[in-house]
PDB file of C-alpha atoms in Angstrom:
ATOM      1  CA  MET A 951      -0.256  -0.149   0.033  1.00  0.00           C
ATOM      2  CA  SER A 952       1.497   3.663  -0.923  1.00  0.00           C
ATOM      3  CA  THR A 953       2.084   5.878   1.799  1.00  0.00           C
ATOM      4  CA  THR A 954      -0.269   8.483   0.373  1.00  0.00           C
ATOM      5  CA  SER A 955      -3.044   6.599   1.256  1.00  0.00           C
ATOM      6  CA  SER A 956      -2.938   8.694   4.472  1.00  0.00           C
ATOM      7  CA  ARG A 957      -1.062  11.771   4.162  1.00  0.00           C
ATOM      8  CA  PRO A 958      -3.327  14.557   2.116  1.00  0.00           C
ATOM      9  CA  TRP A 959      -1.654  14.741  -1.633  1.00  0.00           C
ATOM     10  CA  LEU A 960      -0.878  18.260  -3.316  1.00  0.00           C
ATOM     11  CA  THR A 961       0.259  19.359  -6.473  1.00  0.00           C
ATOM     12  CA  ALA A 962       3.600  21.610  -6.485  1.00  0.00           C
ATOM     13  CA  ASP A 963       1.376  24.852  -7.009  1.00  0.00           C
ATOM     14  CA  ALA A 964      -0.623  24.072  -4.278  1.00  0.00           C
ATOM     15  CA  HIS A 965       2.301  23.379  -1.813  1.00  0.00           C
ATOM     16  CA  ALA A 966       3.688  26.924  -3.217  1.00  0.00           C
ATOM     17  CA  ARG A 967       0.460  28.684  -2.605  1.00  0.00           C
ATOM     18  CA  LEU A 968      -0.503  27.277   0.713  1.00  0.00           C
ATOM     19  CA  VAL A 969       3.254  28.051   1.915  1.00  0.00           C
ATOM     20  CA  ALA A 970       2.463  31.577   0.574  1.00  0.00           C
ATOM     21  CA  GLU A 971      -1.058  31.494   3.154  1.00  0.00           C
ATOM     22  CA  LEU A 972       0.907  30.139   5.784  1.00  0.00           C
ATOM     23  CA  ALA A 973       3.144  33.214   5.324  1.00  0.00           C
ATOM     24  CA  ALA A 974       0.841  35.794   5.162  1.00  0.00           C
ATOM     25  CA  LEU A 975      -1.113  34.986   7.993  1.00  0.00           C
ATOM     26  CA  ARG A 976       2.083  34.335  10.496  1.00  0.00           C
ATOM     27  CA  ARG A 977       2.536  37.953   9.296  1.00  0.00           C
ATOM     28  CA  GLU A 978      -0.690  39.511  10.372  1.00  0.00           C
ATOM     29  CA  PRO A 979       0.075  40.772  13.950  1.00  0.00           C
ATOM     30  CA  ASP A 980      -2.247  39.717  16.887  1.00  0.00           C
ATOM     31  CA  PHE A 981      -5.100  42.282  17.958  1.00  0.00           C
ATOM     32  CA  GLY A 982      -5.742  42.419  21.601  1.00  0.00           C
ATOM     33  CA  ASP A 983      -9.078  44.179  21.141  1.00  0.00           C
ATOM     34  CA  GLU A 984     -12.556  42.607  21.482  1.00  0.00           C
ATOM     35  CA  ASP A 985     -13.665  43.349  17.804  1.00  0.00           C
ATOM     36  CA  ARG A 986     -10.231  41.481  16.516  1.00  0.00           C
ATOM     37  CA  PHE A 987     -10.457  38.615  18.884  1.00  0.00           C
ATOM     38  CA  VAL A 988     -12.907  35.721  16.639  1.00  0.00           C
ATOM     39  CA  ARG A 989     -10.454  37.012  13.806  1.00  0.00           C
ATOM     40  CA  ASP A 990      -7.780  35.967  15.464  1.00  0.00           C
ATOM     41  CA  GLN A 991      -8.867  32.514  16.782  1.00  0.00           C
ATOM     42  CA  HIS A 992      -9.849  31.865  13.264  1.00  0.00           C
ATOM     43  CA  ARG A 993      -6.822  32.796  11.903  1.00  0.00           C
ATOM     44  CA  GLN A 994      -4.878  30.399  14.345  1.00  0.00           C
ATOM     45  CA  ALA A 995      -7.132  27.707  13.117  1.00  0.00           C
ATOM     46  CA  ARG A 996      -6.066  28.195  10.329  1.00  0.00           C
ATOM     47  CA  ILE A 997      -2.161  28.466  10.574  1.00  0.00           C
ATOM     48  CA  ARG A 998      -2.612  25.122  12.766  1.00  0.00           C
ATOM     49  CA  GLN A 999      -4.729  23.740   9.944  1.00  0.00           C
ATOM     50  CA  LEU A1000      -1.917  24.758   7.446  1.00  0.00           C
ATOM     51  CA  GLU A1001       0.736  24.036   9.254  1.00  0.00           C
ATOM     52  CA  ASP A1002      -0.277  20.314   9.918  1.00  0.00           C
ATOM     53  CA  LEU A1003      -1.420  20.100   6.026  1.00  0.00           C
ATOM     54  CA  LEU A1004       1.950  21.095   4.717  1.00  0.00           C
ATOM     55  CA  HIS A1005       3.696  19.121   7.858  1.00  0.00           C
ATOM     56  CA  ASN A1006       2.332  15.638   6.473  1.00  0.00           C
ATOM     57  CA  ALA A1007       1.548  16.187   2.786  1.00  0.00           C
ATOM     58  CA  VAL A1008       3.070  14.218  -0.513  1.00  0.00           C
ATOM     59  CA  VAL A1009       3.756  17.055  -2.671  1.00  0.00           C
ATOM     60  CA  GLY A1010       3.278  16.458  -6.399  1.00  0.00           C
ATOM     61  CA  GLU A1011       4.819  13.052  -6.537  1.00  0.00           C
ATOM     62  CA  ASP A1012       2.118  10.808  -8.377  1.00  0.00           C
ATOM     63  CA  PRO A1013       1.071   7.585  -7.040  1.00  0.00           C
ATOM     64  CA  PRO A1014       1.462   4.794  -8.953  1.00  0.00           C
ATOM     65  CA  ASP A1015       0.603   3.759 -11.987  1.00  0.00           C
ATOM     66  CA  ASP A1016      -1.564   0.846 -11.172  1.00  0.00           C
ATOM     67  CA  GLY A1017      -5.358   2.147 -11.581  1.00  0.00           C
ATOM     68  CA  ILE A1018      -6.192   1.560  -8.477  1.00  0.00           C
ATOM     69  CA  ALA A1019      -7.788   5.206  -6.344  1.00  0.00           C
ATOM     70  CA  GLU A1020      -5.449   7.033  -4.409  1.00  0.00           C
ATOM     71  CA  PRO A1021      -5.067  10.047  -3.539  1.00  0.00           C
ATOM     72  CA  GLY A1022      -3.536  11.633  -6.327  1.00  0.00           C
ATOM     73  CA  MET A1023      -4.944   9.939  -8.702  1.00  0.00           C
ATOM     74  CA  VAL A1024      -7.538  11.255 -11.445  1.00  0.00           C
ATOM     75  CA  LEU A1025     -11.167   8.948 -11.499  1.00  0.00           C
ATOM     76  CA  THR A1026     -13.153   8.519 -14.066  1.00  0.00           C
ATOM     77  CA  VAL A1027     -16.195   7.047 -12.533  1.00  0.00           C
ATOM     78  CA  ARG A1028     -19.814   5.700 -13.795  1.00  0.00           C
ATOM     79  CA  TYR A1029     -23.089   6.413 -11.378  1.00  0.00           C
ATOM     80  CA  ASP A1030     -26.093   4.230 -11.947  1.00  0.00           C
ATOM     81  CA  ASP A1031     -28.279   6.475 -14.004  1.00  0.00           C
ATOM     82  CA  GLY A1032     -25.235   5.625 -16.553  1.00  0.00           C
ATOM     83  CA  SER A1033     -23.904   9.387 -16.106  1.00  0.00           C
ATOM     84  CA  THR A1034     -19.511  10.052 -15.750  1.00  0.00           C
ATOM     85  CA  ASP A1035     -17.550  12.556 -13.770  1.00  0.00           C
ATOM     86  CA  THR A1036     -14.155  12.557 -13.403  1.00  0.00           C
ATOM     87  CA  PHE A1037     -11.853  13.925 -10.770  1.00  0.00           C
ATOM     88  CA  LEU A1038      -8.674  14.597  -8.983  1.00  0.00           C
ATOM     89  CA  LEU A1039      -8.312  12.683  -5.941  1.00  0.00           C
ATOM     90  CA  ALA A1040      -6.947  15.104  -3.556  1.00  0.00           C
ATOM     91  CA  ALA A1041      -7.390  17.527  -0.294  1.00  0.00           C
ATOM     92  CA  ARG A1042      -9.567  20.109  -0.663  1.00  0.00           C
ATOM     93  CA  ASP A1043      -7.077  22.700  -0.669  1.00  0.00           C
ATOM     94  CA  GLU A1044      -6.308  21.988  -4.663  1.00  0.00           C
ATOM     95  CA  VAL A1045      -7.143  25.309  -6.944  1.00  0.00           C
ATOM     96  CA  GLY A1046      -6.261  26.198 -10.567  1.00  0.00           C
ATOM     97  CA  THR A1047      -5.795  21.836 -11.494  1.00  0.00           C
ATOM     98  CA  GLY A1048      -7.788  22.365 -14.623  1.00  0.00           C
ATOM     99  CA  ILE A1049     -10.348  19.648 -12.871  1.00  0.00           C
ATOM    100  CA  GLU A1050     -12.758  18.905 -10.171  1.00  0.00           C
ATOM    101  CA  VAL A1051     -11.194  17.474  -6.967  1.00  0.00           C
ATOM    102  CA  CYS A1052     -12.678  15.476  -4.800  1.00  0.00           C
ATOM    103  CA  SER A1053     -11.498  14.751  -1.010  1.00  0.00           C
ATOM    104  CA  PRO A1054     -10.644  11.551  -0.156  1.00  0.00           C
ATOM    105  CA  ASP A1055     -11.774  12.021   3.110  1.00  0.00           C
ATOM    106  CA  SER A1056     -15.792  12.722   1.380  1.00  0.00           C
ATOM    107  CA  PRO A1057     -17.763   9.685   1.273  1.00  0.00           C
ATOM    108  CA  LEU A1058     -17.489   9.437  -2.366  1.00  0.00           C
ATOM    109  CA  GLY A1059     -13.333  10.192  -1.997  1.00  0.00           C
ATOM    110  CA  ARG A1060     -13.646   7.091   1.244  1.00  0.00           C
ATOM    111  CA  ALA A1061     -15.977   4.631  -0.884  1.00  0.00           C
ATOM    112  CA  LEU A1062     -13.278   4.747  -3.843  1.00  0.00           C
ATOM    113  CA  HIS A1063     -10.502   4.471  -1.800  1.00  0.00           C
ATOM    114  CA  GLY A1064      -8.501   1.474  -3.383  1.00  0.00           C
ATOM    115  CA  ALA A1065     -11.680   0.857  -5.719  1.00  0.00           C
ATOM    116  CA  LYS A1066      -9.703  -0.944  -9.057  1.00  0.00           C
ATOM    117  CA  PRO A1067     -11.599  -0.271 -12.226  1.00  0.00           C
ATOM    118  CA  GLY A1068     -15.164  -1.613 -13.016  1.00  0.00           C
ATOM    119  CA  GLU A1069     -15.500  -1.895  -9.341  1.00  0.00           C
ATOM    120  CA  ARG A1070     -18.868  -0.878  -8.001  1.00  0.00           C
ATOM    121  CA  ARG A1071     -18.720   1.206  -4.535  1.00  0.00           C
ATOM    122  CA  GLU A1072     -21.785   2.551  -2.527  1.00  0.00           C
ATOM    123  CA  TYR A1073     -21.772   5.563  -0.678  1.00  0.00           C
ATOM    124  CA  GLU A1074     -24.286   7.725   1.151  1.00  0.00           C
ATOM    125  CA  VAL A1075     -25.648  11.356   1.188  1.00  0.00           C
ATOM    126  CA  PRO A1076     -26.926  13.071   3.306  1.00  0.00           C
ATOM    127  CA  SER A1077     -30.006  12.565   2.354  1.00  0.00           C
ATOM    128  CA  GLY A1078     -30.004   8.864   3.273  1.00  0.00           C
ATOM    129  CA  ALA A1079     -29.664   7.426   0.194  1.00  0.00           C
ATOM    130  CA  LEU A1080     -27.100   5.063  -1.117  1.00  0.00           C
ATOM    131  CA  VAL A1081     -24.938   6.094  -4.342  1.00  0.00           C
ATOM    132  CA  ARG A1082     -23.467   3.490  -6.668  1.00  0.00           C
ATOM    133  CA  VAL A1083     -20.446   4.072  -8.423  1.00  0.00           C
ATOM    134  CA  THR A1084     -18.200   1.917 -10.712  1.00  0.00           C
ATOM    135  CA  LEU A1085     -14.657   2.816 -11.245  1.00  0.00           C
ATOM    136  CA  VAL A1086     -13.941   3.195 -14.693  1.00  0.00           C
ATOM    137  CA  GLU A1087     -10.398   4.397 -14.973  1.00  0.00           C
ATOM    138  CA  ALA A1088      -8.132   5.966 -12.468  1.00  0.00           C
ATOM    139  CA  TYR A1089      -4.229   6.795 -13.264  1.00  0.00           C
ATOM    140  CA  PRO A1090      -1.789   9.839 -11.807  1.00  0.00           C
ATOM    141  CA  TYR A1091      -2.322  13.294 -11.754  1.00  0.00           C
ATOM    142  CA  GLY A1092       0.826  14.095 -13.528  1.00  0.00           C
ATOM    143  CA  ARG A1093      -0.655  11.533 -16.861  1.00  0.00           C
ATOM    144  CA  TYR A1094      -3.612  14.389 -17.201  1.00  0.00           C
ATOM    145  CA  GLN A1095      -1.640  16.843 -16.040  1.00  0.00           C
ATOM    146  CA  SER A1096       0.640  16.123 -19.458  1.00  0.00           C
ATOM    147  CA  HIS A1097      -2.442  15.296 -21.623  1.00  0.00           C
ATOM    148  CA  GLY A1098      -4.432  18.302 -19.900  1.00  0.00           C
TER     149      GLY A1098
END
């Protein structure tokens, strides 16, 4: 099993953007007045979130091109109604990748993790309904990027 399965996966661009955001947040002064107290709490929480994400992230390193769904892979799935969707399985902090992003921690992401092409999985949506989805294809983001 790949080490990326339990660690967030980020592109190099997303990593650089998050490092810059963290640096900017750290440069902001703490304010002692009550009006800024809540804002400071949110800023400190975001700093902790970014520090944790950046400390544990796998950056730009493609997972093996073995067709198995895991973070860093572009997945194409088919729903039971016949519709298809293609997305990058990665941390939600990915932006500008040119492709929709699905978090590995989402119900869909958790259901698909470890799936092989042709495998059918199901996950529960907030309404309580079960949605069935079949993995059509999974390949590393680097391959998508070079053809995208």
